[in-house]
Tab-separated table of C-alpha atoms in Angstrom:
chain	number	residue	atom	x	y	z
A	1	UNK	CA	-37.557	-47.412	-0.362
A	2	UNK	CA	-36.116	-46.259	3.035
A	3	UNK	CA	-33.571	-48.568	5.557
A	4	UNK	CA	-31.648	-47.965	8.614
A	5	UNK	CA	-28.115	-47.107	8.711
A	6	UNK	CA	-26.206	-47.666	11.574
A	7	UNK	CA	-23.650	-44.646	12.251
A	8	UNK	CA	-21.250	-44.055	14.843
A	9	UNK	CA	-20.014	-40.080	15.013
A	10	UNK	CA	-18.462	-37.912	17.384
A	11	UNK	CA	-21.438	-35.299	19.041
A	12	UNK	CA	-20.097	-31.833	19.578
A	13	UNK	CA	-22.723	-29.600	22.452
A	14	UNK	CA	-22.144	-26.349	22.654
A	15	UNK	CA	-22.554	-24.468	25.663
A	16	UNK	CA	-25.795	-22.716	24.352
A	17	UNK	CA	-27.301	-26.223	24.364
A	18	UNK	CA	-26.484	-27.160	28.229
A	19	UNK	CA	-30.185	-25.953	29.032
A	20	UNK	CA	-31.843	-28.986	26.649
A	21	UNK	CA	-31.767	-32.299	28.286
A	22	UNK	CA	-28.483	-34.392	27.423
A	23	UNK	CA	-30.679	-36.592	24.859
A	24	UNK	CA	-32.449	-33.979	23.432
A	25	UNK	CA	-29.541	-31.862	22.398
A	26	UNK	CA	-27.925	-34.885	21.073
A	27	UNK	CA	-31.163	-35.571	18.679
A	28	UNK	CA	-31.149	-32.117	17.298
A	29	UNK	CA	-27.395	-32.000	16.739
A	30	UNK	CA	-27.663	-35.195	14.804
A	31	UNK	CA	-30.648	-34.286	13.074
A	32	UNK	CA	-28.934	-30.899	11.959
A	33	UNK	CA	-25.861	-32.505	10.785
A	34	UNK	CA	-27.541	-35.172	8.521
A	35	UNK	CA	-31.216	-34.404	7.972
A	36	UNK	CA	-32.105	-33.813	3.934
A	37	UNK	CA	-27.752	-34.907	3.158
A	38	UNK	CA	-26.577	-37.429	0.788
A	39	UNK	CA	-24.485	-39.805	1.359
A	40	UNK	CA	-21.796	-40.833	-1.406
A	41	UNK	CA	-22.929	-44.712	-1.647
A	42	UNK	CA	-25.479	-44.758	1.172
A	43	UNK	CA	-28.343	-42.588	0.583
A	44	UNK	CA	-30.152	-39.574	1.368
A	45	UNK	CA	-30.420	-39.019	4.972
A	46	UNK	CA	-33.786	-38.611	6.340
A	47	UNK	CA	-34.008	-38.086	9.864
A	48	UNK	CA	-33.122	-39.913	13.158
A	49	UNK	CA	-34.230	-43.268	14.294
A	50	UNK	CA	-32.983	-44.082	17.696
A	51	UNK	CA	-29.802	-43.871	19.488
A	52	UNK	CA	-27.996	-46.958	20.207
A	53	UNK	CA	-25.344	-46.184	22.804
A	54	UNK	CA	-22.856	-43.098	24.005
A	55	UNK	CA	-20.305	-42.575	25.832
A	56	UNK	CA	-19.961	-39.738	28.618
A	57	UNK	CA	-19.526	-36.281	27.629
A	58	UNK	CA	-15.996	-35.434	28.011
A	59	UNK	CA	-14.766	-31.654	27.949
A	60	UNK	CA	-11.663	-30.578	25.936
A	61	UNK	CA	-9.235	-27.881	26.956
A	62	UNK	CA	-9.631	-25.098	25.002
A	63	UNK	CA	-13.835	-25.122	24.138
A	64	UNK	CA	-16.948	-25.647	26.329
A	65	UNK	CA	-18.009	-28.203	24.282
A	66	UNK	CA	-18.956	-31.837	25.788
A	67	UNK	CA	-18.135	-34.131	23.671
A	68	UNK	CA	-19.966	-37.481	23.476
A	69	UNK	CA	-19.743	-40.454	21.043
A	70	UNK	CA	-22.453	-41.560	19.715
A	71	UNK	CA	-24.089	-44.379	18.083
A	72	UNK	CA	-27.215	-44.128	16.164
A	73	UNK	CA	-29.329	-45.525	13.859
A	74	UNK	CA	-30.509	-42.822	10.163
A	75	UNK	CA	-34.130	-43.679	8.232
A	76	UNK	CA	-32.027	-43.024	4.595
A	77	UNK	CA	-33.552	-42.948	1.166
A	78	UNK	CA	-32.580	-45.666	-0.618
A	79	UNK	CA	-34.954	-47.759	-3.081
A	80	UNK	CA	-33.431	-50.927	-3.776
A	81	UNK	CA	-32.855	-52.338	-7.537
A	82	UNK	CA	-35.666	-53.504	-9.239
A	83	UNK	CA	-38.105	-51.601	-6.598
A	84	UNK	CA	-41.137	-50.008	-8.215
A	85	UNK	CA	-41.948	-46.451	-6.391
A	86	UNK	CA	-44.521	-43.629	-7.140
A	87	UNK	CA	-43.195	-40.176	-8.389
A	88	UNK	CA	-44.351	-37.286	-9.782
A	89	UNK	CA	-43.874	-36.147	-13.393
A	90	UNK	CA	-41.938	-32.332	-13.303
A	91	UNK	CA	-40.294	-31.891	-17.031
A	92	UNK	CA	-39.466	-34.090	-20.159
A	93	UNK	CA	-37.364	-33.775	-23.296
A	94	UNK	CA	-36.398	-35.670	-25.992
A	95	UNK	CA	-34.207	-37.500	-24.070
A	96	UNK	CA	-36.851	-38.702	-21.622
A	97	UNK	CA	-39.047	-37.801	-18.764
A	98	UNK	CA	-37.576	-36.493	-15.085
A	99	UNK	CA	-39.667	-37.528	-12.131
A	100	UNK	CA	-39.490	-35.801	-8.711
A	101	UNK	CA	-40.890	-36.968	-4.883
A	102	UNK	CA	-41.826	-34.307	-2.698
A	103	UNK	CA	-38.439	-34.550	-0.858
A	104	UNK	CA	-35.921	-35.536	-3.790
A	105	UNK	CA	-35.812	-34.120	-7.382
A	106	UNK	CA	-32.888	-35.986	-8.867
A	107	UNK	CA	-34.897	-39.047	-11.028
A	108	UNK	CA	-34.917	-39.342	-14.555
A	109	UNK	CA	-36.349	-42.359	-17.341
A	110	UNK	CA	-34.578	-42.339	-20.524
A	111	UNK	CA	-36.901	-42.496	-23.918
A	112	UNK	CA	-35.549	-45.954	-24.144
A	113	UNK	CA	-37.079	-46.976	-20.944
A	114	UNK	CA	-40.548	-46.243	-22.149
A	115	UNK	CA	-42.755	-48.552	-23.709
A	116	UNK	CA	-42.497	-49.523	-27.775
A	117	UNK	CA	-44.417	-47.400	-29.841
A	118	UNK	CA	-44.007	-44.031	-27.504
A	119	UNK	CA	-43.547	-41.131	-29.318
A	120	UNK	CA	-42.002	-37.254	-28.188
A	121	UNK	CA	-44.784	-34.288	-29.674
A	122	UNK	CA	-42.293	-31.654	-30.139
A	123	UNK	CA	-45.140	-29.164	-29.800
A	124	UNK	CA	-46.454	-29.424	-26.282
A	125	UNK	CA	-43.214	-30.973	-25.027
A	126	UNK	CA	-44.696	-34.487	-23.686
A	127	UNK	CA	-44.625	-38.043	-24.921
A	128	UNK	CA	-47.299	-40.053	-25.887
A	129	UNK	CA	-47.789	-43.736	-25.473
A	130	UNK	CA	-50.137	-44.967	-28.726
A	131	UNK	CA	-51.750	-48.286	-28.377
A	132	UNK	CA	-54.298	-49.751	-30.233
A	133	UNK	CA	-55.291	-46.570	-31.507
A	134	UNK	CA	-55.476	-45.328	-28.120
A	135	UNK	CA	-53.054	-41.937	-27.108
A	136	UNK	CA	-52.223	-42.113	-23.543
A	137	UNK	CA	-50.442	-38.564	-22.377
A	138	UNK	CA	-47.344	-38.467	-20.156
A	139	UNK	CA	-49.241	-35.181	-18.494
A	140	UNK	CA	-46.849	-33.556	-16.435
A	141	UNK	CA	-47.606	-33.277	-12.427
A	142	UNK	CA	-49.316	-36.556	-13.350
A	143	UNK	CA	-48.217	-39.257	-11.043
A	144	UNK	CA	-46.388	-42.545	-11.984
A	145	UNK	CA	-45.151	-45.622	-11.011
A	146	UNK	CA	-41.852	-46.882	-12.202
A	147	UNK	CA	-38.973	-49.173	-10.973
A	148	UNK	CA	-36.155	-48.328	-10.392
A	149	UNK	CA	-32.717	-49.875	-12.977
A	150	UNK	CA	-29.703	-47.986	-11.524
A	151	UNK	CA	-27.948	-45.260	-9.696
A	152	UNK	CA	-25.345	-42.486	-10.298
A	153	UNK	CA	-23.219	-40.933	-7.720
A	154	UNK	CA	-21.081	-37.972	-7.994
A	155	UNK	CA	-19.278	-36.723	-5.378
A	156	UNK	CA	-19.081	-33.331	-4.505
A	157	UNK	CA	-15.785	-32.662	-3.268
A	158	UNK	CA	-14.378	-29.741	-4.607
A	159	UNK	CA	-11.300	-30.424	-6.842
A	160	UNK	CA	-9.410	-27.047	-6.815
A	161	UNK	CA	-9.459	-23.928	-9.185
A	162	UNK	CA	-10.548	-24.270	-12.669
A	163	UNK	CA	-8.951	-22.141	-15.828
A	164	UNK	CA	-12.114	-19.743	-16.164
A	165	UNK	CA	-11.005	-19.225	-19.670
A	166	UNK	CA	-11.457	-22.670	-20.138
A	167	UNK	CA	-15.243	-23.320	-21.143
A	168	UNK	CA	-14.442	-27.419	-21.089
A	169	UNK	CA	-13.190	-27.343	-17.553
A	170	UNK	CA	-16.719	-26.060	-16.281
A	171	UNK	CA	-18.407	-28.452	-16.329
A	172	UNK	CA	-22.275	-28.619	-14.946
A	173	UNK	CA	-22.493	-29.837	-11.535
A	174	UNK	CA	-24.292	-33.251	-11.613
A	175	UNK	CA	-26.364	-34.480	-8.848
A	176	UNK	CA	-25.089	-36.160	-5.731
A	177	UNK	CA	-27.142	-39.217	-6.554
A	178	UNK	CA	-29.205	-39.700	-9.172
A	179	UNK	CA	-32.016	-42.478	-9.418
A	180	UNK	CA	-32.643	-44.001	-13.042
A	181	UNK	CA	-35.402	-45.528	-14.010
A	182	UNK	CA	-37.770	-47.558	-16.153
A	183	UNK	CA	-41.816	-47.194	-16.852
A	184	UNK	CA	-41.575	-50.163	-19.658
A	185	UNK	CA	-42.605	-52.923	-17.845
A	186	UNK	CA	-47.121	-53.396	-17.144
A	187	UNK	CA	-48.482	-51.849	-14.403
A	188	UNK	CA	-45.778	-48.726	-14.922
A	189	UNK	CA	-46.756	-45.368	-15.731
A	190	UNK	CA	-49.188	-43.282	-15.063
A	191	UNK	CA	-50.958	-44.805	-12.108
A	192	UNK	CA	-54.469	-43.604	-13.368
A	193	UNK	CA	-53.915	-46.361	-16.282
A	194	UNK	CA	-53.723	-48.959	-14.220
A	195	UNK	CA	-56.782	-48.613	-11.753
A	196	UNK	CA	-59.323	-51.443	-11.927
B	1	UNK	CA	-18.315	-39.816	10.872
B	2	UNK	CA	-18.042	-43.433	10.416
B	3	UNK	CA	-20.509	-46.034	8.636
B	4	UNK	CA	-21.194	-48.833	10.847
B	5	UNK	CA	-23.425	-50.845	9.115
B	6	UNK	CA	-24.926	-49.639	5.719
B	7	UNK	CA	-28.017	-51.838	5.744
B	8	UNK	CA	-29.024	-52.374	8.994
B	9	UNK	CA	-32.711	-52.681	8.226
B	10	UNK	CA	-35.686	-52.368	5.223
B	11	UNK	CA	-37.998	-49.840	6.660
B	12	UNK	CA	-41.714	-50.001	4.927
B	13	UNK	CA	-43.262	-46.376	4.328
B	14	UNK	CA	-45.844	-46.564	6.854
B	15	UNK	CA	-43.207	-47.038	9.782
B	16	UNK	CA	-41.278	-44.212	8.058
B	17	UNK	CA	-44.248	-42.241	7.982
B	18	UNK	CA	-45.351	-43.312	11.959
B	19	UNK	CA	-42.171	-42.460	13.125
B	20	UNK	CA	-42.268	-38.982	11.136
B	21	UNK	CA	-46.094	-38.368	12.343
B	22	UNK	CA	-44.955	-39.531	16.054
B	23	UNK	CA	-42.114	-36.968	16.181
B	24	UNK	CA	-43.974	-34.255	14.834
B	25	UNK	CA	-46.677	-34.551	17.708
B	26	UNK	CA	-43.949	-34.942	20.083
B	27	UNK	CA	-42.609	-31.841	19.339
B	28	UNK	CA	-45.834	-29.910	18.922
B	29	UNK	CA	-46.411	-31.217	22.142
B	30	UNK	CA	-43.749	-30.081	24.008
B	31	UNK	CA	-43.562	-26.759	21.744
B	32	UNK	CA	-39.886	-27.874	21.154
B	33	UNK	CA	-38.325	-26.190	17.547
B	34	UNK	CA	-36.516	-28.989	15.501
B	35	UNK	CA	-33.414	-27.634	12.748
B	36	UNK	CA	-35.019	-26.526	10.244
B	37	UNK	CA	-33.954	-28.455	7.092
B	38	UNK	CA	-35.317	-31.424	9.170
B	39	UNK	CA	-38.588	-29.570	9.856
B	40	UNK	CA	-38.790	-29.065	5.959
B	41	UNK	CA	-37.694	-32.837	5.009
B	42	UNK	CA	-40.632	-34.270	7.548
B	43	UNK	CA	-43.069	-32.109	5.967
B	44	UNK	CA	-42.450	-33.038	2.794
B	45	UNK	CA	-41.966	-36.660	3.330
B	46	UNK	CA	-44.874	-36.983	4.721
B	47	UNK	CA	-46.819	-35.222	2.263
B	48	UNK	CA	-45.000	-37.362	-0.608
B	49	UNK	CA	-46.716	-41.001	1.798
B	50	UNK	CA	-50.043	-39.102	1.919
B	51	UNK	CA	-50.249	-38.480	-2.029
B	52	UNK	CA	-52.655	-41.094	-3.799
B	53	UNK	CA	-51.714	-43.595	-4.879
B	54	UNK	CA	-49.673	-44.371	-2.119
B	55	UNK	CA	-52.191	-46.648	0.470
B	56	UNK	CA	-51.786	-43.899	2.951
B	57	UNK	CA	-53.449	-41.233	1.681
B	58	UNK	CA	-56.733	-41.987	3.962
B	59	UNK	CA	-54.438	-43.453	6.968
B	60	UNK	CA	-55.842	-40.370	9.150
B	61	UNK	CA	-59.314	-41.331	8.938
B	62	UNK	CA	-59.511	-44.826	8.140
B	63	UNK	CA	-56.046	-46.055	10.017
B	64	UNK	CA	-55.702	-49.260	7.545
B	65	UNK	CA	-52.362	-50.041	8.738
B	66	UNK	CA	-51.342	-50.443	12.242
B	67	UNK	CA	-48.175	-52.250	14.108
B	68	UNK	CA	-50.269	-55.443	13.538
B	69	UNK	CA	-50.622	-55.754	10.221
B	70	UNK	CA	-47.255	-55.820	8.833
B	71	UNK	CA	-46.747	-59.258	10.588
B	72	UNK	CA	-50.395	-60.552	10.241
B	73	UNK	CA	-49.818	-59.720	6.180
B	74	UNK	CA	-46.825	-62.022	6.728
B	75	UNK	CA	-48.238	-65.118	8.784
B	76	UNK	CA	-51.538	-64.726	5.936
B	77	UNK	CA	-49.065	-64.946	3.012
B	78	UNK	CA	-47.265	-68.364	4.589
B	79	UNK	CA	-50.588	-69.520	5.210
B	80	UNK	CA	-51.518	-69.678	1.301
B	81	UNK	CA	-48.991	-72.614	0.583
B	82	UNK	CA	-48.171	-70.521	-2.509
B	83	UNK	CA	-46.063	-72.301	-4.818
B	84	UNK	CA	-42.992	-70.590	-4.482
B	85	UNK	CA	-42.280	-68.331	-1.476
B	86	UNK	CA	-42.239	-64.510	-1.737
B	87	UNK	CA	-38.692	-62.382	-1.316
B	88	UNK	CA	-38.405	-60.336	1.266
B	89	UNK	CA	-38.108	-56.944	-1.056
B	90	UNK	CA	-41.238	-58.471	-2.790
B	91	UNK	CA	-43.268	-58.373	0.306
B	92	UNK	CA	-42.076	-54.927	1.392
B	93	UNK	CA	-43.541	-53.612	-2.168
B	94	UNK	CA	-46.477	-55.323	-1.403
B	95	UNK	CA	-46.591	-53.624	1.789
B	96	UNK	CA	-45.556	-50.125	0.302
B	97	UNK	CA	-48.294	-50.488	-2.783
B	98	UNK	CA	-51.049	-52.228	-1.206
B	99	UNK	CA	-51.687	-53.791	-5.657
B	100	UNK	CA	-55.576	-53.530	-5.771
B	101	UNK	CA	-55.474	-55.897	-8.570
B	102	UNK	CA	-53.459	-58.309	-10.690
B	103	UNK	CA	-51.834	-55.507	-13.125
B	104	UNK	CA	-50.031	-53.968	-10.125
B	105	UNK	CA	-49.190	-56.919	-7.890
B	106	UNK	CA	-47.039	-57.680	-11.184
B	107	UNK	CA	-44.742	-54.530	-10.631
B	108	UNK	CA	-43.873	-56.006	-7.331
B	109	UNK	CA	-43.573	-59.297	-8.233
B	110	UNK	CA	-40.552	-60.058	-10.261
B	111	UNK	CA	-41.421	-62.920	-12.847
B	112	UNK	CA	-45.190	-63.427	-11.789
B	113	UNK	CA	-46.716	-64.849	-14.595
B	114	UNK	CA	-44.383	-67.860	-14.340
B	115	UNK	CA	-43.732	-68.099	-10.464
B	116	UNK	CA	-47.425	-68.262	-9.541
B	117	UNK	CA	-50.851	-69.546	-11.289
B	118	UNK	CA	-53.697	-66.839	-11.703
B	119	UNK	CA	-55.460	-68.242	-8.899
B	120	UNK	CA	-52.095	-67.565	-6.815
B	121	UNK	CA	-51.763	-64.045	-7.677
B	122	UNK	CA	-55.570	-63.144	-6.787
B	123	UNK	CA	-55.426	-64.711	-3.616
B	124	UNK	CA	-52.481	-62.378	-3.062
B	125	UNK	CA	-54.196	-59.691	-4.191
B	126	UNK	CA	-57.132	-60.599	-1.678
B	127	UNK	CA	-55.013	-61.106	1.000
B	128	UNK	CA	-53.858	-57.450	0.797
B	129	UNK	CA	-57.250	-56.221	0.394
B	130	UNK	CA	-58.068	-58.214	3.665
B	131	UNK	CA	-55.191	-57.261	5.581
B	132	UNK	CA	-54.266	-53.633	4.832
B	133	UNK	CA	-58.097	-52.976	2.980
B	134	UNK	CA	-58.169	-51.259	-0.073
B	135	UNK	CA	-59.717	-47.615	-1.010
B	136	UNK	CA	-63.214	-47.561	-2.573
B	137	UNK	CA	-63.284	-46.294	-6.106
B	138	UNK	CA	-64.605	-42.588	-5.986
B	139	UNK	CA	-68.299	-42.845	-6.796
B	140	UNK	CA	-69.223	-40.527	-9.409
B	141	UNK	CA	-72.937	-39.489	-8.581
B	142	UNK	CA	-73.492	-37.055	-11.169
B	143	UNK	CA	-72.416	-39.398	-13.976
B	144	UNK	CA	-74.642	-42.475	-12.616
B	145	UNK	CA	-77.593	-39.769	-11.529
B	146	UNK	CA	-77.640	-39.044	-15.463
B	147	UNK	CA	-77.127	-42.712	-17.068
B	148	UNK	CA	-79.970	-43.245	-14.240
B	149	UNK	CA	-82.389	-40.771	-15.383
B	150	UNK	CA	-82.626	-42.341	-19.152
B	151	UNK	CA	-84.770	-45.408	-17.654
B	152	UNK	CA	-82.087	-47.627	-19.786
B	153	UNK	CA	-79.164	-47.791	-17.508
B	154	UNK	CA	-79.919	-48.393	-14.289
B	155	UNK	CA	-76.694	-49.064	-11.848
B	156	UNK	CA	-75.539	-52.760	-11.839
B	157	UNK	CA	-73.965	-53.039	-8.512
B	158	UNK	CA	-69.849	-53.551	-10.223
B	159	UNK	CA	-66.939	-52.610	-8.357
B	160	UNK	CA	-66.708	-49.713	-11.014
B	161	UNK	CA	-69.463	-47.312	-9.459
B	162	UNK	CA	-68.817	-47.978	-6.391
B	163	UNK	CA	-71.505	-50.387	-4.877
């Protein structure tokens, strides 16, 4: 579920910082740039693990800023293929079920990822899972395991103005990254189901 | 900004959540304020690792998994002679889960049914329980004061109520 990345970036201190010890201000510039960030293709950043190596702070004409290269190692977000995490239940549809962690939202299972003979009750907005005569809820805030089948990214860069007129050109902003998943396989869903 | 090395490392959740818990007391400690989108992300993380069912919910009071146990899991699972050897992301899940039975070490296990016998896949199960224990079922007192009471059901010790 969570790796090491090993980055190398250029540390900007300001002079406000001088007062923190060298390392220190480092951490908490790092920290500030990356912490809770995604990635395109890596990850969502967590926090600092340790630094590796810099160089010397160097001072530019111009700015009070020391700058210092840096190379340091990120705890990212990142479950592999195939890995089988815990998440939390938030909304579903027809079209499936979205999960949520504490610290990332952006996970959905399609209805086609849930086991045969699940049904949608249009009613109270959850799906069911009959078998042998038994109705097991989807409850929502209920937690579940499920593995995980692919990934989306979508960068963010912005791509210019957009013809406000135009109600194709707007389109909905999709998530940076966005987990998809499967509860099909025994030993998914609901965790409660599975307790011996 | 440059990306060195993408994967430089598989991280299990407890040394996530040490390294989270050990910069948070640092920092109480020396009364130092962190930015505050990182403040937020620890906090949450960290309450996400503490939420049952994950294996750490009770790490605070009962400390089940230290430094030592991630390799002593390891050295226990070569020991086995299993038939075929576990992957490295299939350990890690076994790590991360801590599968209290048969029905859960299969979601880490890709293929289990035909990669190891039934005997196989409890001993795996056993190990885990050995190495990284396993939480006791919550014992319902009420219900088993009640069955008790009728004379007619008296508690069989089971794993189910808790004995």
């Amino acid at each position: 579920m969570f790796m090491l990345t090993k980055v190398s970036d250029l540390v900007q201190i300001a002079p406000e910082d001088f007062g923190k010890a060298s390392i220190t201000a480092i951490e908490d510039n790092i920290n500030a740039k990356y912490a809770n960030k995604v990635v395109q293709k890596i990850g969502l950043f967590i926090c600092l693990w340790d630094i590796l190596w810099t160089s010397e702070g160097l001072i530019g004409h111009g700015s009070g800023l020391v700058n210092v290269n840096v190379e340091f190692r990120m705890v990212v977000f990142r479950p592999f293929r195939s890995e089988v995490i815990v998440a939390r239940i938030m909304s579903q549809t027809k079209e499936g079920i979205y999960l949520a962690t504490d610290f990332f939202n952006d996970i959905f299972v399609p209805s086609l990822e849930l086991p045969d003979g699940t049904k949608f009750v249009k009613e109270e907005r959850i799906w069911v899972w009959k078998e042998d005569d038994q109705d097991m809820y989807y409850d929502n805030n209920e937690m579940v395991r499920f593995q995980v089948l692919s990934e989306e990214w979508h960068d963010q860069t912005p791509t210019g103005p957009v013809d406000a007129e135009d109600p194709a050109a707007i389109k909905q902003l999709s998530p940076p990254y966005r987990i998809v998943g499967s509860m099909k396989a025994a030993g998914l869903g609901c965790y409660l189901w599975w307790e011996e | 900004m440059k990306i060195l090395e993408a994967q430089n490392a598989l991280l299990s959740n407890y040394e996530v959540y040490q390294h989270l818990v050990d910069q948070q007391v640092k920092n109480k400690a020396h009364n130092r304020r962190v930015p505050a989108q990182l403040s937020t992300l620890t906090t949450e993380v960290i309450t996400y690792l503490r939420t049952k069912p994950g294996p750490l919910a009770h790490q605070e009071e009962k400390h089940a998994y230290s430094a030592a146990s991630i390799p002593l899991l390891m050295e226990k699972l070569r020991e086995a002679n299993l038939r075929n050897s576990l992957e490295k992301g299939e350990v890690l899940s076994i790590l991360n889960l801590r599968p209290a039975g048969v029905a859960q070490l299969s979601t880490a296990i890709e293929d289990m049914e035909e990669r190891f016998t039934e005997e196989e896949q409890q001993k795996i199960v056993d190990i885990t329980a050995e190495v990284l224990g396993r939480d006791e079922p919550e014992v319902v007192d009420e219900e088993n004061g009640e069955e008790g009471g009728d004379g007619e059901n008296t508690a069989v010790p089971s794993i189910e109520n808790g004995y």
